[in-house]
Amino acid sequence: MKKITLQDIYLKKRNRVGIACLTAYDSSFSKYLDDCGVDIILVGDSLGMVIQGHKNTHKVDQHDIEYHTKLVSRGIKKSYLIADMPINTYNKSNQALKNATKLINECGAKMVKIETDTTNLDILNYLTKKNIPVCAHIGIKPQHIKFPHEYKKQGKTFQDKKKILDEAIFVEQAGAKLLIVECVEESLAQKISKKLSIPVIGIASGKYCDGQILVLYDLLGISFNGIPKFINKEYFKIKSIDERIKQFIQNTRSLPKE
Ligand code: KIV
């Protein structure tokens, strides 16, 4: 069975086939998502909220992500696996390299994800130079947020739009191989997806990104802290888990005409 490579994901962007991504935290679900045909599985630090029952992601540590990445990796045959780097595990270059290397060499991740802005481009660039593939994450950055009500659309004003667009350009220049945009205004997310040559995966950022990612438990409607408003309610009419996941993949694959 052929594993999905980063090249395959880039090809999807080029051929305008949407990239379907979901989070997972254990082997049973990762096997399930892999069998359903999900392109990318992320071990997100959202596990702090949906698995550990906290109000935010801040209590997740390196050990948690290593543990869950190993579990998820065991269930995967094809999907591309990304591990999130938790808060305070990539503040310094050497610390970031040590932790990212563990996730890739010992836990089965193919790429790590870090929340980025103009203050940590050096870390992103350092990891890239050390051959660690990095997914950057801009827009709402959950590691900067304490409570669910702080999730607000980003990029509403001209200044914010410019700041976020600049961040997207800078992370690509610094070496990011993928970009996640969270809670970004739709036309801005579209502009970023067009401008960048790396694939741009959106969450709560409208339909024009190169791919979509959801927290699996939000799609299943069982998240501990409640289901975010942006989740398409049509999914909850589909009773079978299998069909719901496949519907998400199908919706994501067919990108709208610009
Ligand atoms: O932690 C996570 O699950 C994430 C996704 C929501 C993108 O960062």
CSV table of C-alpha atoms and ligand atoms in Angstrom, one decimal:
chain,number,residue,atom,x,y,z
A,1,MET,CA,0.0,0.0,0.0
A,2,LYS,CA,1.5,3.3,-1.1
A,3,LYS,CA,2.0,5.9,1.6
A,4,ILE,CA,1.0,9.5,0.9
A,5,THR,CA,4.1,11.6,0.5
A,6,LEU,CA,4.5,15.4,0.7
A,7,GLN,CA,5.0,15.4,-3.1
A,8,ASP,CA,1.5,13.8,-3.4
A,9,ILE,CA,0.1,16.6,-1.3
A,10,TYR,CA,1.8,19.2,-3.4
A,11,LEU,CA,0.4,17.6,-6.5
A,12,LYS,CA,-3.1,17.9,-5.1
A,13,LYS,CA,-2.6,21.6,-4.7
A,14,ARG,CA,-1.3,21.8,-8.3
A,15,ASN,CA,-4.2,19.7,-9.7
A,16,ARG,CA,-6.8,21.6,-7.6
A,17,VAL,CA,-7.9,18.5,-5.6
A,18,GLY,CA,-8.7,19.5,-2.0
A,19,ILE,CA,-6.6,18.0,0.8
A,20,ALA,CA,-8.6,16.3,3.5
A,21,CYS,CA,-7.1,16.4,7.0
A,22,LEU,CA,-8.4,15.3,10.4
A,23,THR,CA,-7.0,15.0,13.9
A,24,ALA,CA,-6.6,11.7,15.7
A,25,TYR,CA,-5.2,10.7,19.0
A,26,ASP,CA,-5.3,6.9,19.1
A,27,SER,CA,-4.7,3.8,16.9
A,28,SER,CA,-8.3,2.8,16.4
A,29,PHE,CA,-9.3,6.2,15.0
A,30,SER,CA,-6.2,6.7,13.0
A,31,LYS,CA,-6.7,3.3,11.3
A,32,TYR,CA,-10.4,4.2,10.7
A,33,LEU,CA,-9.4,7.6,9.1
A,34,ASP,CA,-6.6,5.9,7.1
A,35,ASP,CA,-9.1,3.3,5.8
A,36,CYS,CA,-11.5,6.1,4.9
A,37,GLY,CA,-8.8,7.8,2.8
A,38,VAL,CA,-7.9,10.9,4.9
A,39,ASP,CA,-4.8,12.5,3.4
A,40,ILE,CA,-3.2,14.0,6.5
A,41,ILE,CA,-3.7,13.0,10.1
A,42,LEU,CA,-2.6,15.6,12.7
A,43,VAL,CA,-1.9,14.7,16.3
A,44,GLY,CA,-3.1,18.1,17.5
A,45,ASP,CA,-2.5,19.6,20.9
A,46,SER,CA,-6.3,20.0,20.7
A,47,LEU,CA,-6.0,16.7,22.6
A,48,GLY,CA,-5.7,18.9,25.7
A,49,MET,CA,-9.4,19.9,25.2
A,50,VAL,CA,-11.0,16.9,23.6
A,51,ILE,CA,-9.1,14.1,25.3
A,52,GLN,CA,-7.9,15.6,28.6
A,53,GLY,CA,-10.9,17.8,29.2
A,54,HIS,CA,-9.1,21.1,29.7
A,55,LYS,CA,-10.4,24.5,28.5
A,56,ASN,CA,-7.4,25.1,26.3
A,57,THR,CA,-4.3,23.4,24.9
A,58,HIS,CA,-1.8,24.8,27.4
A,59,LYS,CA,-1.4,21.7,29.6
A,60,VAL,CA,-0.3,19.4,26.8
A,61,ASP,CA,3.4,18.6,27.0
A,62,GLN,CA,6.0,16.9,24.9
A,63,HIS,CA,5.4,13.6,26.6
A,64,ASP,CA,1.7,13.7,25.8
A,65,ILE,CA,2.3,14.4,22.1
A,66,GLU,CA,5.0,11.7,21.9
A,67,TYR,CA,2.7,9.2,23.5
A,68,HIS,CA,-0.3,10.0,21.2
A,69,THR,CA,1.8,10.2,18.1
A,70,LYS,CA,3.1,6.7,18.7
A,71,LEU,CA,-0.5,5.4,19.1
A,72,VAL,CA,-1.7,7.2,16.0
A,73,SER,CA,1.3,6.1,13.9
A,74,ARG,CA,0.5,2.4,14.7
A,75,GLY,CA,-2.9,2.7,13.0
A,76,ILE,CA,-1.6,4.3,9.8
A,77,LYS,CA,-0.8,2.6,6.5
A,78,LYS,CA,-1.2,5.5,4.0
A,79,SER,CA,-2.0,8.8,5.6
A,80,TYR,CA,0.6,11.5,6.1
A,81,LEU,CA,1.2,12.0,9.8
A,82,ILE,CA,1.9,15.4,11.4
A,83,ALA,CA,2.6,15.9,15.1
A,84,ASP,CA,1.9,19.2,16.9
A,85,MET,CA,4.6,20.7,19.0
A,86,PRO,CA,3.0,21.8,22.4
A,87,ILE,CA,3.4,25.2,24.0
A,88,ASN,CA,6.9,25.9,25.4
A,89,THR,CA,8.5,23.0,23.6
A,90,TYR,CA,10.0,25.1,20.7
A,91,ASN,CA,11.0,28.4,22.4
A,92,LYS,CA,14.7,27.9,21.6
A,93,SER,CA,16.3,26.4,18.5
A,94,ASN,CA,18.1,23.6,20.3
A,95,GLN,CA,15.0,22.7,22.4
A,96,ALA,CA,12.8,22.8,19.2
A,97,LEU,CA,15.3,20.6,17.3
A,98,LYS,CA,15.5,18.0,20.1
A,99,ASN,CA,11.8,17.7,20.5
A,100,ALA,CA,10.9,17.7,16.8
A,101,THR,CA,13.6,15.1,16.1
A,102,LYS,CA,12.0,12.8,18.8
A,103,LEU,CA,8.6,13.2,17.2
A,104,ILE,CA,10.0,12.2,13.8
A,105,ASN,CA,12.6,9.6,14.6
A,106,GLU,CA,11.0,7.9,17.5
A,107,CYS,CA,7.2,8.4,17.2
A,108,GLY,CA,6.5,8.1,13.5
A,109,ALA,CA,5.6,11.7,12.5
A,110,LYS,CA,6.6,12.9,9.0
A,111,MET,CA,6.3,16.6,9.9
A,112,VAL,CA,5.9,18.8,13.0
A,113,LYS,CA,3.5,21.7,13.3
A,114,ILE,CA,4.3,24.9,15.2
A,115,GLU,CA,2.3,28.1,15.8
A,116,THR,CA,4.1,30.9,14.1
A,117,ASP,CA,4.4,34.6,13.8
A,118,THR,CA,7.2,37.1,13.1
A,119,THR,CA,8.8,36.4,16.4
A,120,ASN,CA,9.7,32.8,15.8
A,121,LEU,CA,10.6,32.6,12.1
A,122,ASP,CA,14.2,31.8,13.2
A,123,ILE,CA,13.0,28.6,14.9
A,124,LEU,CA,11.1,27.6,11.8
A,125,ASN,CA,14.1,28.4,9.6
A,126,TYR,CA,16.5,26.5,12.0
A,127,LEU,CA,14.3,23.3,11.9
A,128,THR,CA,14.0,23.5,8.1
A,129,LYS,CA,17.8,23.8,7.8
A,130,LYS,CA,18.1,20.7,10.0
A,131,ASN,CA,15.9,18.8,7.6
A,132,ILE,CA,12.8,18.8,9.8
A,133,PRO,CA,9.7,19.4,7.7
A,134,VAL,CA,7.5,22.0,9.4
A,135,CYS,CA,3.9,22.9,9.0
A,136,ALA,CA,3.3,26.5,10.2
A,137,HIS,CA,0.1,27.7,11.9
A,138,ILE,CA,-1.2,31.2,11.7
A,139,GLY,CA,-4.5,33.1,12.3
A,140,ILE,CA,-5.9,32.1,15.6
A,141,LYS,CA,-3.2,30.4,17.6
A,142,PRO,CA,-4.7,28.3,20.3
A,143,GLN,CA,-1.5,28.4,22.4
A,144,HIS,CA,-2.2,32.1,22.8
A,145,ILE,CA,-5.8,31.6,23.8
A,146,LYS,CA,-7.2,30.6,27.3
A,147,PHE,CA,-10.9,30.2,26.8
A,148,PRO,CA,-13.1,29.0,23.8
A,149,HIS,CA,-14.9,32.4,23.6
A,150,GLU,CA,-11.7,34.0,22.5
A,151,TYR,CA,-11.8,32.2,19.1
A,152,LYS,CA,-12.7,35.2,16.9
A,153,LYS,CA,-12.3,35.7,13.1
A,154,GLN,CA,-8.9,37.1,12.2
A,155,GLY,CA,-8.2,39.5,9.3
A,156,LYS,CA,-11.2,41.8,9.4
A,157,THR,CA,-9.4,45.1,9.2
A,158,PHE,CA,-7.0,46.2,6.5
A,159,GLN,CA,-4.1,46.2,9.0
A,160,ASP,CA,-4.9,42.7,10.2
A,161,LYS,CA,-5.3,41.4,6.7
A,162,LYS,CA,-1.9,42.8,5.8
A,163,LYS,CA,-0.3,41.4,9.0
A,164,ILE,CA,-1.7,37.9,8.4
A,165,LEU,CA,-0.8,37.9,4.6
A,166,ASP,CA,2.8,39.0,5.5
A,167,GLU,CA,3.0,36.2,8.1
A,168,ALA,CA,2.0,33.7,5.5
A,169,ILE,CA,4.6,34.9,3.1
A,170,PHE,CA,7.3,35.0,5.7
A,171,VAL,CA,6.6,31.5,6.9
A,172,GLU,CA,6.9,30.2,3.4
A,173,GLN,CA,10.1,32.1,2.9
A,174,ALA,CA,11.4,30.7,6.2
A,175,GLY,CA,10.9,27.1,4.9
A,176,ALA,CA,7.5,26.0,6.0
A,177,LYS,CA,6.3,23.0,3.9
A,178,LEU,CA,2.6,23.4,4.7
A,179,LEU,CA,0.5,26.1,6.3
A,180,ILE,CA,-2.6,25.9,8.5
A,181,VAL,CA,-4.8,29.0,8.7
A,182,GLU,CA,-7.2,29.0,11.5
A,183,CYS,CA,-10.3,31.3,11.9
A,184,VAL,CA,-9.1,33.6,9.1
A,185,GLU,CA,-11.6,35.7,7.0
A,186,GLU,CA,-12.5,33.7,3.9
A,187,SER,CA,-11.3,36.1,1.1
A,188,LEU,CA,-8.0,36.5,2.9
A,189,ALA,CA,-7.5,32.7,3.3
A,190,GLN,CA,-8.3,32.5,-0.5
A,191,LYS,CA,-5.7,35.1,-1.2
A,192,ILE,CA,-3.1,33.3,0.9
A,193,SER,CA,-3.8,30.0,-0.8
A,194,LYS,CA,-3.4,31.6,-4.2
A,195,LYS,CA,-0.2,33.5,-3.3
A,196,LEU,CA,1.7,30.7,-1.6
A,197,SER,CA,3.2,27.8,-3.5
A,198,ILE,CA,2.9,25.5,-0.4
A,199,PRO,CA,-0.5,23.9,0.3
A,200,VAL,CA,-2.7,26.0,2.7
A,201,ILE,CA,-5.0,24.0,4.9
A,202,GLY,CA,-7.9,25.9,6.4
A,203,ILE,CA,-10.0,25.5,9.6
A,204,ALA,CA,-12.9,27.9,10.0
A,205,SER,CA,-11.4,29.9,7.2
A,206,GLY,CA,-13.9,29.3,4.3
A,207,LYS,CA,-14.0,27.1,1.4
A,208,TYR,CA,-11.2,28.4,-0.9
A,209,CYS,CA,-8.1,26.9,0.9
A,210,ASP,CA,-6.2,24.1,-0.7
A,211,GLY,CA,-7.5,21.7,2.0
A,212,GLN,CA,-9.5,21.6,5.1
A,213,ILE,CA,-8.8,20.3,8.6
A,214,LEU,CA,-11.2,19.6,11.5
A,215,VAL,CA,-10.8,18.3,15.0
A,216,LEU,CA,-12.2,14.8,14.6
A,217,TYR,CA,-14.4,15.0,17.7
A,218,ASP,CA,-16.0,18.2,16.4
A,219,LEU,CA,-16.9,16.4,13.2
A,220,LEU,CA,-18.3,13.5,15.3
A,221,GLY,CA,-20.2,16.0,17.5
A,222,ILE,CA,-18.7,14.7,20.8
A,223,SER,CA,-16.2,17.4,21.8
A,224,PHE,CA,-15.9,17.9,25.6
A,225,ASN,CA,-16.1,21.7,25.5
A,226,GLY,CA,-18.9,21.9,23.0
A,227,ILE,CA,-19.0,21.9,19.2
A,228,PRO,CA,-17.7,25.0,17.5
A,229,LYS,CA,-20.3,27.0,15.6
A,230,PHE,CA,-18.5,26.8,12.3
A,231,ILE,CA,-18.9,23.1,11.9
A,232,ASN,CA,-21.4,22.4,9.1
A,233,LYS,CA,-24.6,21.2,10.8
A,234,GLU,CA,-25.4,19.0,7.7
A,235,TYR,CA,-22.8,16.5,9.0
A,236,PHE,CA,-24.9,15.8,12.1
A,237,LYS,CA,-27.7,14.5,9.9
A,238,ILE,CA,-25.4,11.7,8.8
A,239,LYS,CA,-25.7,9.0,11.5
A,240,SER,CA,-22.9,6.6,10.4
A,241,ILE,CA,-19.4,7.7,11.4
A,242,ASP,CA,-18.0,6.1,8.3
A,243,GLU,CA,-20.3,8.1,6.0
A,244,ARG,CA,-19.8,11.3,7.9
A,245,ILE,CA,-16.0,11.1,7.5
A,246,LYS,CA,-16.3,10.1,3.9
A,247,GLN,CA,-18.7,13.1,3.3
A,248,PHE,CA,-16.1,15.4,4.9
A,249,ILE,CA,-13.4,14.0,2.5
A,250,GLN,CA,-15.7,14.3,-0.5
A,251,ASN,CA,-16.7,17.9,0.4
A,252,THR,CA,-13.0,18.8,0.9
A,253,ARG,CA,-11.8,17.2,-2.4
A,254,SER,CA,-14.0,19.2,-4.7
A,255,LEU,CA,-12.7,22.7,-4.4
A,256,PRO,CA,-15.1,25.5,-5.5
A,257,LYS,CA,-14.4,27.4,-8.7
A,258,GLU,CA,-12.8,30.8,-8.0
B,1,KIV,O1,-4.4,21.1,17.7
B,1,KIV,C1,-5.1,21.0,16.7
B,1,KIV,O2,-5.9,20.1,16.5
B,1,KIV,C2,-5.0,22.0,15.6
B,1,KIV,C3,-6.0,22.0,14.5
B,1,KIV,C4,-7.2,22.5,14.9
B,1,KIV,C5,-5.5,22.7,13.3
B,1,KIV,O3,-4.1,22.8,15.6
